[in-house]
Amino acid sequence: MKELILGLRLLTGAGRGSRVRFLLMVAGSAIGVSCLAMVLAIPGILATQDGRKAAREPDCVKDPKRFACLVPEGASYVLTRTDPYGAEPITRVFLARGAGRVEPPPGLSELPATGELFVSPRLNEVLRREPSLARLLPGEVQGIIGPQGLAHPDELYAYVGVSQDELGDDGHPVAFFGEAFAGSPTVEPSTLDIVRFTLAGVVLLPLAVFLSVCARLSAAARTRRLAALRLLGLSRKGTQRVNAAETVAAAFLGAVLGLGIYEVANQLVSRVGVPGFKWYPSDGALSLSTAFVCLVGCPTLAWFVGRASARKAAANPLAVRRSAVESTPGKWGLLPLVPGLGMVTGYCVAGATGHAPRETSLSSILMPLAVVLVGVGLVMLLPVFSRTFAQRVARSARSVSLGLAMRRNEVEAGGALRVATGLVTLVFAASLVQGVLIELDQVSKNTLPVQRYTIPLQDVTDEKQRALQEVTGVRAHAMVMESRTNADIDHLEPSIRAVVATCDQLRGILPRVGKCVDDRPVRLWDPGQPYERDSKPGASFHFDSRREGDQPAMRVEVPRETLRFSGYPGWPIFDSGDVLVPPSALPEGFRPDHATLTLLSDSAPETVREVLDGIGGVDPTTEVGTPGVVVTALQQITVVKSLLGIGMVLGLIIGVAAYLVAATDRAVERKPQVTALSLLGARPRTLRTVQVVQVVVPLAIGLALAVVLGKLAESSYLVTGGGAIYWDGAGIPLLLVCALGAVAVAAVGALPLVGRRIDPELIRRD
């Protein structure tokens, strides 16, 4: 305790410079803690949103024997439809109220009656801006859904009151609302693990470096002061505790200030939002665990850093007071780089030779481990590589400025670690973020020029079917029928599909069609697809009519004549072996029992939205399949990209702050040496050149290593991700531009650190 009190007394009585240094440490810790609080709050925000989603999920009382819903007399029914609105999902919950009492879902005071409509605030604004969307939402708006019933403020959500006849057989009985888990979480757990790992590399790793840099401000001056205390009789542990007292006090005050900054930022950013991701201010409120980590974890880190930085003064105070030459950095720190680089290189070689690993469980362990080892090895490599490079350049340098700069980096190799680590780790992590974004882009990008829509025709009338085929934006349509099948698993009956369309309709759907003659059945054949073995020429198949009619089954014989076609790569619309049946061949009034209407339009987002609005205008409760567009997955990808964007901004702030703090502090520590050189006759231009070279060379070396190792780590990540892209050549220019920009800013920032005035007081002996 005496040492802690002594450290605090030295802090308050060591002059203005010491107090300024302390305030800088507090400010740096506040910036770091506010960024840390934001990263720690993200999982809590997602969990809170998923909790509100789960609370509104409709459910029923299950029969324990049959695991089916019990349907009491006068039960209410519900039907949920989720459709794309651009890249966002719009969810419509159709409710048919029964005679029984059902508690309304969160956000509503009562269930909507027939013809009533309750919408979210954002959807209410969209309805006013786009009246055509009202075709998807029949009824009059009676109220707004409360925040407790919405995942986030921008959600497009609606409760639509309908009659049970309008739901048909698609509705499900509902007895209450609320389940243990959300049916569609904001971010899938596997994807959230990737986000956590990436944010840890982009934010937490530079943050640890930044907090360490802030805790070691004016390390040389403090080390000399601690060495004096050690020579006066203070014990080794006592010397370390004196230094730790100052760093812990600064870290604790910075943590308190940082949490306050986060609270203010949460209130502002949550109301403005980020692209694709918005939350309520209460979702981002500080939790006890976050406050504990910030208020306890950061001072604890400062304690260990403070003790470690005072170890030299406590062990050999005479060497510190006499400014002895520092020992060369050990090479044992390079050990993590060897296995990490070996695993990363192995994955890259496997991808280049066409032997990409398919065992994802093993790769999910080895890949993060390899990235961590390479990142740690990169940080430990900087002082060793910088010293070796400076030593060789200094031997052959003929320039006085270059020789002085390289000799200083050779003697003080640890300075490279302090100055360059922040930006180096940021560039390394940026490569990983590029890899994650490339993998997400492969999932979300629709590279096809067309969009397909599938609508089951089981409950669709002939009038509605004709209206669906004439929806604005639809350029072609066809009906696909399924032949009669046997439900007995032991005796499966062969079956085929029949495509009911004209030749013009077929050409509008498929990119390439051979010579086609109308009013004549043919077999469809695509050489790029496996042929359906049940579709044998001469075989007969029956297509049943709907049960409500007395129409007999339709018999189709597989013709011998074939029609060659080609579909879109990786996205078959029709199968090789399907039979093309002209519409004129259908019996009068025939309505197939198992059939799907296929519509085709352009893939432009505006066209897709127009077609979906038109389908909703025909029948709002129609189930529409949109192959290639999984709107919930697109929404998750948007959220993940926003989270990674937040991480990159935070990482950039931390990396730049760490560089500025370390470079300025190192320049201040170099003032005595600069003053001595000035008294010896060195010109200011020479000293400025020396200062710029001292800062730029270690940073340039570190950034070059970060780009190379980062691209290797990114490529290995893409190889293990199972995507089609392994090598991201397009991302290299961006990283190089960022690295060159950082070097240029560092060079400009180092110029004013050498003043014109010579202050002999800086070299006065203590």
Coordinates of N, CA and C in Angstrom, one line a residue, residues 237-387:
K237 N 10.0 -5.3 -6.0 CA 8.5 -5.3 -6.1 C 7.9 -4.0 -5.8
G238 N 8.5 -3.3 -4.9 CA 8.0 -1.9 -4.6 C 8.2 -1.0 -5.7
T239 N 9.3 -1.1 -6.4 CA 9.5 -0.3 -7.6 C 8.5 -0.5 -8.7
Q240 N 8.2 -1.8 -8.9 CA 7.2 -2.1 -9.9 C 5.8 -1.7 -9.5
R241 N 5.5 -1.7 -8.2 CA 4.2 -1.3 -7.8 C 4.0 0.2 -7.9
V242 N 5.1 1.0 -7.7 CA 5.0 2.4 -7.8 C 4.7 2.8 -9.3
N243 N 5.3 2.1 -10.2 CA 5.0 2.4 -11.6 C 3.6 2.0 -11.9
A244 N 3.2 0.8 -11.4 CA 1.8 0.3 -11.7 C 0.7 1.1 -11.1
A245 N 1.0 1.9 -10.0 CA 0.0 2.7 -9.4 C -0.5 3.8 -10.4
E246 N 0.5 4.4 -11.1 CA 0.1 5.5 -12.0 C -0.7 4.9 -13.2
T247 N -0.2 3.8 -13.8 CA -0.9 3.2 -14.9 C -2.3 2.7 -14.5
V248 N -2.5 2.1 -13.4 CA -3.8 1.6 -12.9 C -4.7 2.8 -12.7
A249 N -4.3 3.9 -12.1 CA -5.1 5.0 -11.8 C -5.6 5.6 -13.2
A250 N -4.7 5.7 -14.1 CA -5.0 6.3 -15.4 C -6.0 5.4 -16.1
A251 N -5.8 4.0 -16.1 CA -6.7 3.1 -16.7 C -8.0 3.1 -16.1
F252 N -8.1 3.2 -14.8 CA -9.5 3.2 -14.1 C -10.2 4.4 -14.5
L253 N -9.6 5.6 -14.4 CA -10.3 6.8 -14.7 C -10.7 6.8 -16.2
G254 N -9.8 6.3 -17.1 CA -10.1 6.2 -18.5 C -11.3 5.2 -18.7
A255 N -11.3 4.1 -18.0 CA -12.4 3.2 -18.1 C -13.8 3.8 -17.8
V256 N -13.8 4.6 -16.7 CA -15.0 5.3 -16.3 C -15.4 6.3 -17.4
L257 N -14.5 7.1 -17.8 CA -14.8 8.0 -18.9 C -15.2 7.4 -20.2
G258 N -14.5 6.2 -20.5 CA -14.9 5.5 -21.7 C -16.3 4.9 -21.7
L259 N -16.7 4.4 -20.5 CA -18.1 4.0 -20.4 C -19.1 5.1 -20.6
G260 N -18.7 6.3 -20.1 CA -19.6 7.4 -20.3 C -19.7 7.8 -21.8
I261 N -18.5 7.8 -22.5 CA -18.5 8.0 -23.9 C -19.3 7.0 -24.7
Y262 N -19.2 5.8 -24.3 CA -20.0 4.8 -25.0 C -21.5 5.0 -24.8
E263 N -22.0 5.4 -23.6 CA -23.4 5.6 -23.4 C -23.9 6.8 -24.3
V264 N -23.1 7.8 -24.4 CA -23.5 8.9 -25.3 C -23.5 8.5 -26.7
A265 N -22.5 7.7 -27.1 CA -22.4 7.2 -28.5 C -23.6 6.3 -28.8
N266 N -23.9 5.4 -27.8 CA -25.1 4.5 -28.0 C -26.4 5.2 -28.3
Q267 N -26.6 6.3 -27.5 CA -27.8 7.1 -27.7 C -27.9 7.7 -29.1
L268 N -26.7 8.2 -29.5 CA -26.7 8.9 -30.8 C -26.7 7.9 -32.0
V269 N -25.9 6.9 -32.0 CA -25.7 6.0 -33.1 C -27.0 5.2 -33.2
S270 N -27.6 4.7 -32.1 CA -28.8 3.9 -32.2 C -29.9 4.6 -32.9
R271 N -30.0 5.9 -32.7 CA -31.1 6.7 -33.3 C -30.8 7.0 -34.8
V272 N -29.6 7.1 -35.1 CA -29.2 7.4 -36.5 C -29.1 6.0 -37.2
G273 N -28.5 5.1 -36.6 CA -28.3 3.7 -37.2 C -27.1 3.7 -38.2
V274 N -26.8 2.5 -38.5 CA -25.7 2.3 -39.5 C -26.4 1.5 -40.7
P275 N -25.9 1.5 -41.9 CA -26.5 0.9 -43.0 C -26.8 -0.6 -42.7
G276 N -28.1 -0.9 -42.8 CA -28.5 -2.3 -42.6 C -28.6 -2.8 -41.2
F277 N -28.3 -1.9 -40.2 CA -28.4 -2.4 -38.8 C -28.8 -1.2 -37.9
K278 N -29.8 -1.4 -37.2 CA -30.3 -0.4 -36.3 C -30.9 -1.1 -35.0
W279 N -30.8 -0.4 -33.9 CA -31.3 -1.0 -32.6 C -31.8 0.1 -31.8
Y280 N -32.6 -0.4 -30.8 CA -33.2 0.6 -29.8 C -32.1 0.9 -28.8
P281 N -32.1 2.2 -28.3 CA -31.1 2.6 -27.3 C -31.0 1.6 -26.1
S282 N -32.1 1.1 -25.7 CA -32.1 0.2 -24.5 C -31.4 -1.1 -24.8
D283 N -31.4 -1.5 -26.1 CA -30.7 -2.8 -26.4 C -29.2 -2.7 -26.2
G284 N -28.7 -1.5 -26.4 CA -27.2 -1.3 -26.3 C -26.8 -0.8 -24.9
A285 N -27.8 -0.8 -23.9 CA -27.4 -0.3 -22.6 C -26.3 -1.2 -22.0
L286 N -25.5 -0.6 -21.2 CA -24.3 -1.3 -20.6 C -24.8 -2.4 -19.7
S287 N -24.3 -3.6 -19.9 CA -24.6 -4.7 -19.0 C -23.6 -4.8 -17.9
L288 N -23.9 -5.6 -16.8 CA -23.0 -5.7 -15.7 C -21.7 -6.4 -16.2
S289 N -21.8 -7.4 -17.0 CA -20.6 -8.1 -17.5 C -19.7 -7.1 -18.3
T290 N -20.3 -6.3 -19.2 CA -19.5 -5.3 -19.9 C -18.8 -4.3 -19.0
A291 N -19.5 -3.8 -18.0 CA -19.0 -2.8 -17.1 C -17.9 -3.4 -16.3
F292 N -18.1 -4.7 -15.9 CA -17.1 -5.4 -15.1 C -15.8 -5.6 -15.9
V293 N -15.9 -6.0 -17.1 CA -14.7 -6.3 -18.0 C -14.0 -5.0 -18.2
C294 N -14.7 -3.9 -18.4 CA -14.0 -2.6 -18.7 C -13.4 -2.0 -17.4
L295 N -14.1 -2.1 -16.3 CA -13.6 -1.4 -15.1 C -12.6 -2.3 -14.3
V296 N -12.6 -3.6 -14.6 CA -11.7 -4.4 -13.9 C -10.6 -4.9 -14.9
G297 N -11.0 -5.3 -16.1 CA -10.1 -5.9 -17.0 C -9.0 -4.9 -17.5
C298 N -9.4 -3.7 -17.8 CA -8.4 -2.7 -18.3 C -7.5 -2.3 -17.2
P299 N -7.9 -2.0 -16.0 CA -6.9 -1.7 -15.0 C -6.0 -2.9 -14.7
T300 N -6.5 -4.1 -14.8 CA -5.7 -5.3 -14.6 C -4.6 -5.4 -15.7
L301 N -5.0 -5.1 -16.9 CA -4.0 -5.1 -18.0 C -2.9 -4.0 -17.7
A302 N -3.4 -2.8 -17.3 CA -2.5 -1.7 -17.0 C -1.5 -2.1 -15.9
W303 N -2.0 -2.9 -14.9 CA -1.2 -3.3 -13.8 C 0.0 -4.2 -14.2
F304 N -0.3 -5.1 -15.1 CA 0.7 -6.0 -15.6 C 1.7 -5.3 -16.5
V305 N 1.1 -4.4 -17.3 CA 2.0 -3.6 -18.2 C 2.9 -2.7 -17.4
G306 N 2.4 -2.1 -16.4 CA 3.2 -1.2 -15.5 C 4.3 -1.9 -14.8
R307 N 4.0 -3.1 -14.3 CA 5.0 -3.9 -13.6 C 6.0 -4.4 -14.6
A308 N 5.6 -4.8 -15.8 CA 6.6 -5.3 -16.8 C 7.5 -4.1 -17.3
S309 N 7.0 -2.9 -17.5 CA 7.8 -1.8 -17.9 C 8.8 -1.3 -16.9
A310 N 8.5 -1.6 -15.6 CA 9.4 -1.2 -14.5 C 10.4 -2.3 -14.2
R311 N 10.4 -3.5 -14.9 CA 11.2 -4.6 -14.5 C 12.7 -4.3 -14.7
K312 N 13.0 -3.5 -15.8 CA 14.4 -3.2 -16.1 C 15.0 -2.3 -15.0
A313 N 14.2 -1.2 -14.6 CA 14.7 -0.3 -13.6 C 14.8 -1.0 -12.3
A314 N 14.0 -2.0 -11.9 CA 14.1 -2.7 -10.7 C 15.2 -3.7 -10.7
A315 N 15.5 -4.3 -11.8 CA 16.6 -5.3 -11.8 C 18.0 -4.7 -11.9
N316 N 18.2 -3.6 -12.7 CA 19.5 -3.1 -13.0 C 19.4 -1.5 -13.0
P317 N 19.2 -0.9 -11.9 CA 19.0 0.6 -11.9 C 20.2 1.4 -12.4
L318 N 21.4 0.9 -12.1 CA 22.6 1.6 -12.6 C 22.7 1.6 -14.1
A319 N 22.4 0.6 -14.8 CA 22.4 0.6 -16.2 C 21.4 1.5 -16.8
V320 N 20.2 1.7 -16.1 CA 19.2 2.6 -16.6 C 19.7 4.1 -16.4
R321 N 20.3 4.4 -15.2 CA 20.7 5.8 -15.0 C 21.9 6.1 -15.9
R322 N 22.7 5.2 -16.2 CA 23.9 5.5 -17.1 C 23.6 5.3 -18.6
S323 N 22.3 5.0 -18.9 CA 21.8 4.9 -20.3 C 22.6 3.8 -21.0
A324 N 22.7 2.6 -20.4 CA 23.4 1.5 -21.0 C 22.7 1.1 -22.3
V325 N 23.5 0.4 -23.2 CA 22.9 0.0 -24.5 C 21.9 -1.2 -24.2
E326 N 20.8 -1.1 -24.8 CA 19.8 -2.1 -24.6 C 20.2 -3.4 -25.3
S327 N 19.8 -4.5 -24.7 CA 20.1 -5.8 -25.2 C 19.3 -6.1 -26.5
T328 N 19.8 -6.9 -27.4 CA 19.2 -7.2 -28.6 C 17.9 -8.0 -28.4
P329 N 16.9 -7.8 -29.1 CA 15.6 -8.5 -28.9 C 15.8 -10.0 -29.2
G330 N 15.3 -10.8 -28.4 CA 15.4 -12.3 -28.5 C 14.6 -12.8 -29.7
K331 N 15.0 -13.9 -30.3 CA 14.3 -14.5 -31.4 C 13.4 -15.6 -31.0
W332 N 13.2 -15.8 -29.7 CA 12.3 -16.9 -29.3 C 10.9 -16.5 -29.5
G333 N 10.6 -15.2 -29.6 CA 9.3 -14.7 -29.9 C 8.8 -15.1 -31.3
L334 N 9.7 -15.5 -32.2 CA 9.3 -15.9 -33.5 C 8.7 -17.3 -33.6
L335 N 8.8 -18.0 -32.5 CA 8.3 -19.4 -32.5 C 6.8 -19.5 -33.0
P336 N 5.9 -18.6 -32.5 CA 4.5 -18.8 -33.0 C 4.3 -18.6 -34.5
L337 N 5.3 -17.9 -35.1 CA 5.1 -17.6 -36.6 C 5.4 -18.9 -37.4
V338 N 6.2 -19.8 -36.9 CA 6.6 -21.0 -37.6 C 5.4 -21.9 -37.8
P339 N 4.7 -22.4 -36.8 CA 3.5 -23.2 -37.0 C 2.4 -22.5 -37.7
G340 N 2.2 -21.2 -37.3 CA 1.1 -20.5 -37.9 C 1.3 -20.3 -39.4
L341 N 2.5 -19.9 -39.8 CA 2.8 -19.8 -41.3 C 2.7 -21.1 -42.0
G342 N 3.1 -22.2 -41.3 CA 3.1 -23.5 -41.9 C 1.6 -23.9 -42.2
M343 N 0.7 -23.7 -41.3 CA -0.7 -24.1 -41.5 C -1.3 -23.2 -42.6
V344 N -1.0 -21.9 -42.6 CA -1.5 -21.0 -43.6 C -1.0 -21.4 -45.0
T345 N 0.3 -21.6 -45.1 CA 0.9 -22.0 -46.4 C 0.3 -23.4 -46.9
G346 N 0.1 -24.3 -45.9 CA -0.4 -25.6 -46.3 C -1.8 -25.5 -46.9
Y347 N -2.7 -24.6 -46.3 CA -4.0 -24.4 -46.9 C -3.9 -23.7 -48.3
C348 N -3.0 -22.8 -48.4 CA -2.9 -22.1 -49.7 C -2.4 -23.1 -50.8
V349 N -1.5 -24.0 -50.5 CA -1.0 -25.0 -51.4 C -2.1 -25.9 -51.8
A350 N -2.9 -26.3 -50.8 CA -4.0 -27.3 -51.0 C -5.0 -26.6 -52.0
G351 N -5.3 -25.4 -51.8 CA -6.2 -24.7 -52.7 C -5.7 -24.5 -54.1
A352 N -4.3 -24.3 -54.2 CA -3.7 -24.1 -55.5 C -3.7 -25.4 -56.3
T353 N -3.5 -26.5 -55.6 CA -3.4 -27.8 -56.3 C -4.8 -28.5 -56.5
G354 N -5.9 -27.8 -56.1 CA -7.2 -28.4 -56.3 C -7.5 -29.4 -55.2
H355 N -6.9 -29.4 -54.0 CA -7.2 -30.3 -53.0 C -7.7 -29.5 -51.7
A356 N -8.7 -28.6 -51.9 CA -9.2 -27.8 -50.8 C -9.8 -28.7 -49.8
P357 N -9.5 -28.5 -48.5 CA -10.0 -29.4 -47.4 C -11.6 -29.3 -47.3
R358 N -12.1 -30.5 -47.1 CA -13.6 -30.5 -47.0 C -14.0 -30.8 -45.5
E359 N -13.1 -31.1 -44.7 CA -13.4 -31.4 -43.2 C -13.5 -30.0 -42.5
T360 N -14.7 -29.5 -42.4 CA -14.8 -28.2 -41.9 C -14.6 -28.1 -40.4
S361 N -14.9 -29.2 -39.7 CA -14.8 -29.2 -38.2 C -13.3 -29.1 -37.8
L362 N -12.4 -29.7 -38.5 CA -11.0 -29.6 -38.2 C -10.5 -28.2 -38.7
S363 N -10.9 -27.7 -39.8 CA -10.5 -26.4 -40.3 C -11.0 -25.3 -39.4
S364 N -12.2 -25.5 -38.8 CA -12.7 -24.4 -37.9 C -11.9 -24.3 -36.7
I365 N -11.1 -25.2 -36.4 CA -10.1 -25.1 -35.2 C -8.8 -24.6 -35.7
L366 N -8.3 -25.2 -36.8 CA -6.9 -24.9 -37.2 C -6.8 -23.5 -37.8
M367 N -7.9 -23.1 -38.5 CA -7.8 -21.8 -39.2 C -7.7 -20.6 -38.2
P368 N -8.6 -20.5 -37.2 CA -8.4 -19.4 -36.2 C -7.1 -19.5 -35.5
L369 N -6.7 -20.7 -35.2 CA -5.4 -20.9 -34.5 C -4.2 -20.4 -35.3
A370 N -4.3 -20.7 -36.6 CA -3.2 -20.3 -37.5 C -3.2 -18.8 -37.6
V371 N -4.3 -18.1 -37.7 CA -4.4 -16.7 -37.8 C -3.8 -16.0 -36.6
V372 N -4.2 -16.5 -35.4 CA -3.7 -16.0 -34.2 C -2.2 -16.1 -34.1
L373 N -1.7 -17.3 -34.4 CA -0.2 -17.5 -34.4 C 0.5 -16.6 -35.4
V374 N 0.0 -16.4 -36.5 CA 0.6 -15.6 -37.5 C 0.6 -14.1 -37.0
G375 N -0.6 -13.7 -36.5 CA -0.7 -12.3 -35.9 C 0.3 -12.0 -34.8
V376 N 0.4 -13.0 -33.9 CA 1.4 -12.8 -32.8 C 2.8 -12.9 -33.3
G377 N 3.1 -13.8 -34.2 CA 4.4 -13.9 -34.8 C 4.8 -12.6 -35.5
L378 N 3.8 -12.0 -36.2 CA 4.1 -10.8 -36.9 C 4.5 -9.7 -36.0
V379 N 3.8 -9.5 -34.9 CA 4.1 -8.5 -33.9 C 5.5 -8.8 -33.3
M380 N 5.8 -10.0 -33.0 CA 7.1 -10.3 -32.4 C 8.3 -10.2 -33.4
L381 N 7.9 -10.3 -34.7 CA 8.9 -10.3 -35.8 C 9.4 -8.8 -36.0
L382 N 8.6 -7.8 -35.7 CA 8.9 -6.5 -36.1 C 10.2 -6.0 -35.5
P383 N 10.5 -6.1 -34.2 CA 11.8 -5.6 -33.7 C 13.0 -6.3 -34.2
V384 N 12.8 -7.7 -34.4 CA 14.0 -8.4 -34.9 C 14.3 -8.1 -36.3
F385 N 13.3 -8.0 -37.1 CA 13.5 -7.7 -38.5 C 13.9 -6.3 -38.7
S386 N 13.3 -5.3 -37.9 CA 13.7 -3.9 -38.0 C 15.2 -3.7 -37.6
R387 N 15.6 -4.4 -36.5 CA 17.0 -4.3 -36.1 C 18.0 -4.8 -37.1

